């Protein structure tokens, strides 16, 4: 691939352009919002100058409802030899294309499973797609050359291609992306009506559950509208589990003896099913989920302190598999939770303590208790 065009310079489009430009591809940028295109250009994502002839591949980074119309328009002026899109819903746009709105032979649907809480070209990154799945959904008439162009795009962006049928894709993203976003927004919405003192009690759990609710509501309305029926089907399943949970909780509150035990068993089954589902999410590098041990360290909010803590772990040849930061409500302090292999947790906690770090918690059990005396002992936690 020597040349490409990106139509739509938001977060995803500009990130694609940055990735391609970094690999030596000449990228032409266009957007209905000229300012957005100029910002992408200023960031080094390509040029707003039109190409002198057809480019190898055009990437349509527009809302699902606009894909077919933009494809028809750009094919009409011979913008590219092949075309793909990056929208999170595939069946609707592809039905329009298959129905005659555009040439299906030179189009393949695409969806990189990557994003960020912020939107727009300023939030874009050339590394946004590295190691991430990128679904491709060829139509029956899609040419081999077009599929190959799309596969090269995925490779240049550092992503992992997954070929699938568009209906299967839409059901999958309804479960793993669209419904979770809507549910996160519904949970976050409960925070809007409680007193400020209650909100101040929010910890890492509610932050994790509601993090994705910070997405652009207008963009997410378009996404949900494009996959409305499938998301509704998945949400009905969630609703049935919620009804079961409500009934069981009411019974736990009002029943006694056998009734309470039966209700508790129903809640336990729901929680166990959730744990089972969580366990199916791939772990590091797409492998099976691993269980790591979190070591919690109290730190100050000062420049260089976090990097120093990570350097301490590296000096002991301990790999940090994951990390979260929980900021204190008052004062410039926080707690960093380093997830490491269980066998390394004792060593890391002991050496950090010897060097003057305040190791707040280390989750140990069995013989590990004799190796390190922390303030609190917790069971190992699974981190995907």
Tab-separated table of C-alpha atoms in Angstrom:
chain	number	residue	atom	x	y	z
A	1	UNK	CA	0.000	0.000	0.000
A	2	UNK	CA	1.483	3.297	-1.131
A	3	UNK	CA	-1.475	5.654	-0.753
A	4	UNK	CA	-4.711	5.897	1.204
A	5	UNK	CA	-7.536	8.306	1.893
A	6	UNK	CA	-9.251	8.729	5.246
A	7	UNK	CA	-12.770	10.163	5.083
A	8	UNK	CA	-13.630	11.406	8.562
A	9	UNK	CA	-10.888	12.649	10.872
A	10	UNK	CA	-12.252	11.843	14.309
A	11	UNK	CA	-10.517	9.629	16.845
A	12	UNK	CA	-10.548	6.434	14.756
A	13	UNK	CA	-9.967	7.989	11.343
A	14	UNK	CA	-7.065	10.132	12.520
A	15	UNK	CA	-5.553	7.199	14.430
A	16	UNK	CA	-5.672	5.100	11.241
A	17	UNK	CA	-4.067	7.955	9.313
A	18	UNK	CA	-1.310	8.374	11.919
A	19	UNK	CA	-0.564	4.638	11.866
A	20	UNK	CA	-0.386	4.526	8.069
A	21	UNK	CA	1.722	7.677	7.815
A	22	UNK	CA	4.170	6.218	10.329
A	23	UNK	CA	4.577	3.218	7.980
A	24	UNK	CA	5.353	5.416	4.974
A	25	UNK	CA	1.906	5.465	3.354
A	26	UNK	CA	0.835	8.770	1.787
A	27	UNK	CA	-2.505	9.617	3.413
A	28	UNK	CA	-5.039	12.124	2.100
A	29	UNK	CA	-7.449	13.528	4.698
A	30	UNK	CA	-10.959	14.806	4.202
A	31	UNK	CA	-13.796	15.694	6.558
A	32	UNK	CA	-17.036	17.647	6.379
A	33	UNK	CA	-15.539	19.607	9.283
A	34	UNK	CA	-12.556	21.333	7.661
A	35	UNK	CA	-11.138	22.291	11.053
A	36	UNK	CA	-10.992	18.626	12.125
A	37	UNK	CA	-9.114	17.726	8.938
A	38	UNK	CA	-6.630	20.573	9.475
A	39	UNK	CA	-6.026	19.450	13.074
A	40	UNK	CA	-5.318	15.913	11.843
A	41	UNK	CA	-2.960	17.328	9.242
A	42	UNK	CA	-1.182	19.442	11.867
A	43	UNK	CA	-0.701	16.302	13.950
A	44	UNK	CA	1.156	14.650	11.063
A	45	UNK	CA	-1.650	12.297	10.014
A	46	UNK	CA	-1.412	13.205	6.328
A	47	UNK	CA	-2.331	15.977	3.912
A	48	UNK	CA	-5.630	17.699	3.222
A	49	UNK	CA	-4.608	18.070	-0.425
A	50	UNK	CA	-6.712	15.856	-2.726
A	51	UNK	CA	-4.964	12.927	-4.441
A	52	UNK	CA	-4.035	13.268	-8.106
A	53	UNK	CA	-5.584	9.884	-8.901
A	54	UNK	CA	-7.214	6.886	-7.203
A	55	UNK	CA	-5.477	5.845	-3.971
A	56	UNK	CA	-5.008	2.199	-3.038
A	57	UNK	CA	-7.546	2.197	-0.197
A	58	UNK	CA	-10.126	4.608	1.208
A	59	UNK	CA	-11.093	4.264	4.868
A	60	UNK	CA	-14.581	5.601	5.610
A	61	UNK	CA	-14.573	6.753	9.239
A	62	UNK	CA	-18.150	8.012	9.306
A	63	UNK	CA	-21.259	7.052	11.360
A	64	UNK	CA	-23.001	3.782	10.351
A	65	UNK	CA	-25.970	5.612	8.826
A	66	UNK	CA	-23.643	7.459	6.413
A	67	UNK	CA	-21.430	4.596	5.210
A	68	UNK	CA	-23.434	3.588	2.131
A	69	UNK	CA	-24.033	7.165	0.989
A	70	UNK	CA	-20.388	8.176	1.428
A	71	UNK	CA	-19.226	4.975	-0.286
A	72	UNK	CA	-21.487	5.671	-3.276
A	73	UNK	CA	-20.248	9.248	-3.465
A	74	UNK	CA	-16.544	8.395	-3.228
A	75	UNK	CA	-16.793	5.486	-5.662
A	76	UNK	CA	-18.577	7.826	-8.056
A	77	UNK	CA	-15.539	10.085	-8.158
A	78	UNK	CA	-13.036	7.194	-8.169
A	79	UNK	CA	-11.349	8.157	-4.927
A	80	UNK	CA	-9.788	4.698	-4.447
A	81	UNK	CA	-9.341	1.210	-5.879
A	82	UNK	CA	-10.735	-0.395	-2.697
A	83	UNK	CA	-12.870	0.809	0.200
A	84	UNK	CA	-13.495	-0.171	3.816
A	85	UNK	CA	-15.186	1.393	6.819
A	86	UNK	CA	-14.471	1.388	10.566
A	87	UNK	CA	-17.965	1.589	12.045
A	88	UNK	CA	-19.015	-0.625	14.930
A	89	UNK	CA	-22.162	-1.928	13.172
A	90	UNK	CA	-21.979	-3.894	9.938
A	91	UNK	CA	-25.335	-5.424	8.878
A	92	UNK	CA	-27.263	-2.210	8.140
A	93	UNK	CA	-24.622	-0.459	6.001
A	94	UNK	CA	-23.775	-3.701	4.180
A	95	UNK	CA	-27.437	-4.367	3.380
A	96	UNK	CA	-27.589	-0.939	1.744
A	97	UNK	CA	-24.434	-1.641	-0.260
A	98	UNK	CA	-25.610	-5.120	-1.285
A	99	UNK	CA	-28.921	-3.555	-2.305
A	100	UNK	CA	-27.192	-1.448	-4.920
A	101	UNK	CA	-26.018	1.643	-3.097
A	102	UNK	CA	-22.391	1.453	-4.122
A	103	UNK	CA	-20.229	-1.236	-5.701
A	104	UNK	CA	-19.950	-4.205	-3.336
A	105	UNK	CA	-17.013	-5.684	-5.276
A	106	UNK	CA	-14.614	-3.003	-4.039
A	107	UNK	CA	-15.971	-2.700	-0.480
A	108	UNK	CA	-15.318	-4.713	2.662
A	109	UNK	CA	-16.744	-3.847	6.052
A	110	UNK	CA	-14.300	-3.331	8.890
A	111	UNK	CA	-14.360	-2.615	12.613
A	112	UNK	CA	-11.263	-2.094	14.780
A	113	UNK	CA	-12.061	-3.004	18.393
A	114	UNK	CA	-10.300	-0.031	19.918
A	115	UNK	CA	-11.242	3.381	21.206
A	116	UNK	CA	-10.858	5.897	23.988
A	117	UNK	CA	-13.030	7.921	26.339
A	118	UNK	CA	-12.109	11.112	24.465
A	119	UNK	CA	-13.042	11.785	20.870
A	120	UNK	CA	-11.748	13.896	17.997
A	121	UNK	CA	-8.380	14.165	16.215
A	122	UNK	CA	-6.562	15.470	19.306
A	123	UNK	CA	-7.250	12.160	21.077
A	124	UNK	CA	-5.914	10.049	18.191
A	125	UNK	CA	-2.864	7.812	18.467
A	126	UNK	CA	-0.793	5.890	15.926
A	127	UNK	CA	-0.624	2.955	18.368
A	128	UNK	CA	-4.355	2.799	19.180
A	129	UNK	CA	-4.878	-0.479	17.302
A	130	UNK	CA	-1.722	-2.375	18.208
A	131	UNK	CA	-2.578	-5.908	19.269
A	132	UNK	CA	-6.311	-5.216	19.059
A	133	UNK	CA	-8.851	-7.337	17.114
A	134	UNK	CA	-10.025	-5.849	13.806
A	135	UNK	CA	-13.119	-7.485	12.330
A	136	UNK	CA	-13.509	-7.706	8.544
A	137	UNK	CA	-16.880	-8.698	7.066
A	138	UNK	CA	-16.600	-9.314	3.305
A	139	UNK	CA	-19.752	-9.408	1.217
A	140	UNK	CA	-20.313	-12.301	-1.224
A	141	UNK	CA	-19.297	-10.003	-4.101
A	142	UNK	CA	-16.253	-8.473	-2.394
A	143	UNK	CA	-13.166	-9.047	-4.546
A	144	UNK	CA	-10.047	-10.812	-3.281
A	145	UNK	CA	-7.997	-7.684	-4.066
A	146	UNK	CA	-10.247	-5.576	-1.815
A	147	UNK	CA	-9.975	-8.064	1.053
A	148	UNK	CA	-6.192	-8.096	0.633
A	149	UNK	CA	-6.082	-4.288	0.783
A	150	UNK	CA	-8.071	-4.388	4.018
A	151	UNK	CA	-5.834	-7.103	5.476
A	152	UNK	CA	-2.791	-4.970	4.670
A	153	UNK	CA	-4.435	-2.014	6.422
A	154	UNK	CA	-4.970	-4.119	9.540
A	155	UNK	CA	-1.356	-5.294	9.425
A	156	UNK	CA	0.036	-1.777	8.987
A	157	UNK	CA	-1.995	-0.636	12.015
A	158	UNK	CA	-0.572	-3.495	14.109
A	159	UNK	CA	-3.984	-5.100	14.675
A	160	UNK	CA	-5.182	-8.714	14.469
A	161	UNK	CA	-7.658	-9.495	11.635
A	162	UNK	CA	-10.793	-11.531	12.334
A	163	UNK	CA	-12.992	-12.419	9.352
A	164	UNK	CA	-16.650	-12.975	10.199
A	165	UNK	CA	-20.201	-12.595	8.901
A	166	UNK	CA	-21.796	-9.195	9.530
A	167	UNK	CA	-24.772	-10.502	11.535
A	168	UNK	CA	-22.495	-12.514	13.824
A	169	UNK	CA	-20.345	-9.417	14.253
A	170	UNK	CA	-23.279	-7.222	15.236
A	171	UNK	CA	-24.503	-9.718	17.841
A	172	UNK	CA	-20.981	-10.063	19.232
A	173	UNK	CA	-20.443	-6.322	19.639
A	174	UNK	CA	-23.913	-5.961	21.154
A	175	UNK	CA	-22.752	-8.310	23.933
A	176	UNK	CA	-19.158	-7.169	24.394
A	177	UNK	CA	-19.421	-3.436	23.635
A	178	UNK	CA	-22.803	-1.807	23.036
A	179	UNK	CA	-24.809	-3.270	25.923
A	180	UNK	CA	-21.928	-2.828	28.428
A	181	UNK	CA	-21.731	0.852	27.446
A	182	UNK	CA	-25.462	1.342	27.922
A	183	UNK	CA	-25.470	-0.526	31.253
A	184	UNK	CA	-22.465	1.504	32.444
A	185	UNK	CA	-24.358	4.691	31.572
A	186	UNK	CA	-27.435	3.476	33.476
A	187	UNK	CA	-25.354	2.692	36.567
A	188	UNK	CA	-23.547	6.036	36.313
A	189	UNK	CA	-26.905	7.765	35.975
A	190	UNK	CA	-27.800	6.614	39.484
A	191	UNK	CA	-24.970	8.804	40.774
A	192	UNK	CA	-26.657	11.925	39.392
A	193	UNK	CA	-29.427	11.843	41.985
A	194	UNK	CA	-27.541	11.195	45.217
A	195	UNK	CA	-25.994	13.739	47.627
A	196	UNK	CA	-22.412	14.897	47.138
A	197	UNK	CA	-21.320	13.243	50.375
A	198	UNK	CA	-22.515	9.907	48.997
A	199	UNK	CA	-20.633	10.399	45.714
A	200	UNK	CA	-17.459	11.033	47.719
A	201	UNK	CA	-17.632	7.430	48.915
A	202	UNK	CA	-17.089	6.183	45.345
A	203	UNK	CA	-14.093	3.881	45.090
A	204	UNK	CA	-12.294	2.000	42.360
A	205	UNK	CA	-15.150	-0.466	41.864
A	206	UNK	CA	-17.683	2.109	40.715
A	207	UNK	CA	-14.986	3.898	38.708
A	208	UNK	CA	-14.249	0.665	36.829
A	209	UNK	CA	-17.928	-0.090	36.182
A	210	UNK	CA	-18.769	3.422	34.939
A	211	UNK	CA	-15.541	4.352	33.121
A	212	UNK	CA	-16.881	3.823	29.605
A	213	UNK	CA	-20.019	5.866	30.355
A	214	UNK	CA	-17.943	8.972	29.631
A	215	UNK	CA	-18.244	8.461	25.854
A	216	UNK	CA	-19.863	11.005	23.528
A	217	UNK	CA	-23.658	10.565	24.027
A	218	UNK	CA	-24.512	11.706	20.487
A	219	UNK	CA	-22.059	9.291	18.880
A	220	UNK	CA	-23.256	6.433	21.076
A	221	UNK	CA	-26.883	7.196	20.241
A	222	UNK	CA	-26.015	6.724	16.565
A	223	UNK	CA	-24.194	3.456	17.313
A	224	UNK	CA	-27.056	2.090	19.404
A	225	UNK	CA	-29.613	3.182	16.812
A	226	UNK	CA	-27.711	1.271	14.105
A	227	UNK	CA	-27.728	-1.927	16.204
A	228	UNK	CA	-30.925	-1.266	18.144
A	229	UNK	CA	-32.765	-4.580	17.738
A	230	UNK	CA	-29.741	-6.713	18.624
A	231	UNK	CA	-28.833	-4.589	21.647
A	232	UNK	CA	-32.466	-4.753	22.789
A	233	UNK	CA	-32.341	-8.566	22.605
A	234	UNK	CA	-29.175	-8.682	24.722
A	235	UNK	CA	-30.546	-6.100	27.146
A	236	UNK	CA	-33.684	-8.226	27.611
A	237	UNK	CA	-31.426	-11.029	28.800
A	238	UNK	CA	-29.743	-8.677	31.249
A	239	UNK	CA	-33.195	-7.508	32.321
A	240	UNK	CA	-34.287	-11.048	33.146
A	241	UNK	CA	-31.227	-11.480	35.359
A	242	UNK	CA	-31.948	-8.121	37.004
A	243	UNK	CA	-35.536	-9.186	37.698
A	244	UNK	CA	-34.232	-12.395	39.226
A	245	UNK	CA	-31.790	-10.433	41.378
A	246	UNK	CA	-34.500	-8.006	42.544
A	247	UNK	CA	-36.865	-10.859	43.471
A	248	UNK	CA	-34.126	-12.701	45.353
A	249	UNK	CA	-33.015	-9.585	47.228
A	250	UNK	CA	-36.609	-8.796	48.249
A	251	UNK	CA	-36.949	-12.357	49.500
A	252	UNK	CA	-33.656	-12.133	51.401
A	253	UNK	CA	-34.915	-8.992	53.126
A	254	UNK	CA	-38.363	-10.271	54.015
A	255	UNK	CA	-38.159	-14.052	54.317
A	256	UNK	CA	-36.694	-16.076	57.102
A	257	UNK	CA	-35.062	-19.469	57.470
A	258	UNK	CA	-35.376	-21.598	54.336
A	259	UNK	CA	-36.697	-18.657	52.315
A	260	UNK	CA	-33.602	-16.587	52.966
A	261	UNK	CA	-31.307	-19.497	52.192
A	262	UNK	CA	-33.103	-20.133	48.895
A	263	UNK	CA	-32.894	-16.450	47.929
A	264	UNK	CA	-29.202	-16.316	48.842
A	265	UNK	CA	-28.585	-19.366	46.653
A	266	UNK	CA	-30.250	-17.578	43.716
A	267	UNK	CA	-27.977	-14.549	44.170
A	268	UNK	CA	-24.963	-16.846	44.431
A	269	UNK	CA	-25.875	-18.496	41.119
A	270	UNK	CA	-26.096	-15.102	39.401
A	271	UNK	CA	-22.718	-14.071	40.807
A	272	UNK	CA	-21.153	-17.393	39.818
A	273	UNK	CA	-22.486	-17.013	36.274
A	274	UNK	CA	-20.966	-13.536	36.136
A	275	UNK	CA	-17.648	-14.874	37.321
A	276	UNK	CA	-17.814	-17.622	34.691
A	277	UNK	CA	-18.468	-15.058	31.956
A	278	UNK	CA	-15.657	-12.837	33.183
A	279	UNK	CA	-13.356	-15.864	33.073
A	280	UNK	CA	-14.011	-16.308	29.354
A	281	UNK	CA	-12.452	-12.943	28.472
A	282	UNK	CA	-9.027	-13.493	26.951
A	283	UNK	CA	-6.014	-12.646	29.046
A	284	UNK	CA	-2.626	-11.312	28.034
A	285	UNK	CA	-1.804	-11.648	24.303
A	286	UNK	CA	-5.139	-13.425	23.720
A	287	UNK	CA	-4.237	-16.338	25.977
A	288	UNK	CA	-6.359	-17.769	28.775
A	289	UNK	CA	-7.122	-15.441	31.704
A	290	UNK	CA	-4.352	-15.436	34.287
A	291	UNK	CA	-4.603	-14.875	38.024
A	292	UNK	CA	-2.225	-12.231	39.300
A	293	UNK	CA	-1.574	-11.006	42.822
A	294	UNK	CA	-2.145	-7.298	43.536
A	295	UNK	CA	0.370	-5.471	45.714
A	296	UNK	CA	-1.003	-2.133	46.947
A	297	UNK	CA	1.481	0.663	47.570
A	298	UNK	CA	0.715	4.081	49.078
A	299	UNK	CA	2.384	6.903	47.120
A	300	UNK	CA	2.359	10.678	46.988
A	301	UNK	CA	1.127	12.616	43.973
A	302	UNK	CA	4.542	13.969	43.020
A	303	UNK	CA	6.367	14.008	39.668
A	304	UNK	CA	8.496	10.923	39.167
A	305	UNK	CA	7.169	8.877	42.085
A	306	UNK	CA	5.174	6.431	39.965
A	307	UNK	CA	8.039	5.910	37.529
A	308	UNK	CA	10.373	5.331	40.476
A	309	UNK	CA	8.031	2.665	41.845
A	310	UNK	CA	7.938	0.866	38.484
A	311	UNK	CA	11.716	1.159	38.246
A	312	UNK	CA	11.992	-0.554	41.637
A	313	UNK	CA	9.987	-3.505	40.294
A	314	UNK	CA	12.086	-3.630	37.132
A	315	UNK	CA	15.294	-3.561	39.171
A	316	UNK	CA	14.138	-6.736	40.897
A	317	UNK	CA	13.300	-8.283	37.490
A	318	UNK	CA	9.588	-8.367	38.352
A	319	UNK	CA	7.128	-7.864	35.485
A	320	UNK	CA	4.111	-5.683	36.284
A	321	UNK	CA	1.218	-7.297	34.400
A	322	UNK	CA	-1.357	-4.597	35.157
A	323	UNK	CA	-1.713	-1.463	37.226
A	324	UNK	CA	-4.478	0.708	38.671
A	325	UNK	CA	-4.293	3.993	40.568
A	326	UNK	CA	-6.815	5.057	43.185
A	327	UNK	CA	-6.518	8.700	44.217
A	328	UNK	CA	-7.363	9.774	47.738
A	329	UNK	CA	-10.367	12.104	48.137
A	330	UNK	CA	-8.352	14.438	50.342
A	331	UNK	CA	-4.703	15.382	50.009
A	332	UNK	CA	-2.235	14.649	47.218
A	333	UNK	CA	-1.846	10.916	47.800
A	334	UNK	CA	-3.060	7.693	46.281
A	335	UNK	CA	-2.710	3.932	46.162
A	336	UNK	CA	-1.125	2.108	43.250
A	337	UNK	CA	-2.088	-1.529	42.793
A	338	UNK	CA	0.576	-3.514	40.949
A	339	UNK	CA	-0.582	-6.869	39.572
A	340	UNK	CA	2.288	-9.370	39.444
A	341	UNK	CA	2.694	-13.124	39.280
A	342	UNK	CA	1.804	-14.670	42.628
A	343	UNK	CA	5.299	-16.013	43.240
A	344	UNK	CA	6.766	-12.523	42.817
A	345	UNK	CA	4.323	-10.702	45.110
A	346	UNK	CA	6.126	-11.638	48.336
A	347	UNK	CA	9.505	-10.606	46.944
A	348	UNK	CA	8.219	-7.303	45.589
A	349	UNK	CA	6.347	-6.411	48.786
A	350	UNK	CA	9.295	-7.258	51.023
A	351	UNK	CA	11.858	-5.331	48.960
A	352	UNK	CA	9.634	-2.276	48.578
A	353	UNK	CA	9.097	-2.234	52.334
A	354	UNK	CA	12.858	-2.512	52.946
A	355	UNK	CA	13.416	0.496	50.677
A	356	UNK	CA	10.930	2.633	52.592
A	357	UNK	CA	7.784	2.271	50.494
A	358	UNK	CA	4.471	2.061	52.329
A	359	UNK	CA	3.107	-1.309	51.180
A	360	UNK	CA	-0.496	-0.954	52.239
A	361	UNK	CA	-1.745	-4.438	51.358
A	362	UNK	CA	-0.292	-7.642	50.023
A	363	UNK	CA	-2.654	-10.581	49.369
A	364	UNK	CA	-1.000	-13.748	50.614
A	365	UNK	CA	-2.083	-17.134	51.833
A	366	UNK	CA	-0.613	-20.326	53.207
A	367	UNK	CA	3.191	-20.390	53.588
A	368	UNK	CA	3.474	-16.919	52.028
A	369	UNK	CA	2.189	-15.444	55.304
A	370	UNK	CA	5.435	-16.446	56.995
A	371	UNK	CA	7.527	-14.661	54.374
A	372	UNK	CA	5.998	-11.214	54.647
A	373	UNK	CA	4.072	-9.450	57.378
A	374	UNK	CA	1.794	-6.880	55.773
A	375	UNK	CA	-0.916	-4.763	57.383
A	376	UNK	CA	-3.661	-6.765	55.700
A	377	UNK	CA	-3.824	-10.157	53.985
A	378	UNK	CA	-6.188	-10.701	51.089
A	379	UNK	CA	-6.918	-13.543	48.692
A	380	UNK	CA	-5.417	-13.405	45.170
A	381	UNK	CA	-7.570	-11.484	42.714
A	382	UNK	CA	-8.025	-12.352	39.051
A	383	UNK	CA	-7.140	-9.630	36.587
A	384	UNK	CA	-8.006	-10.064	32.919
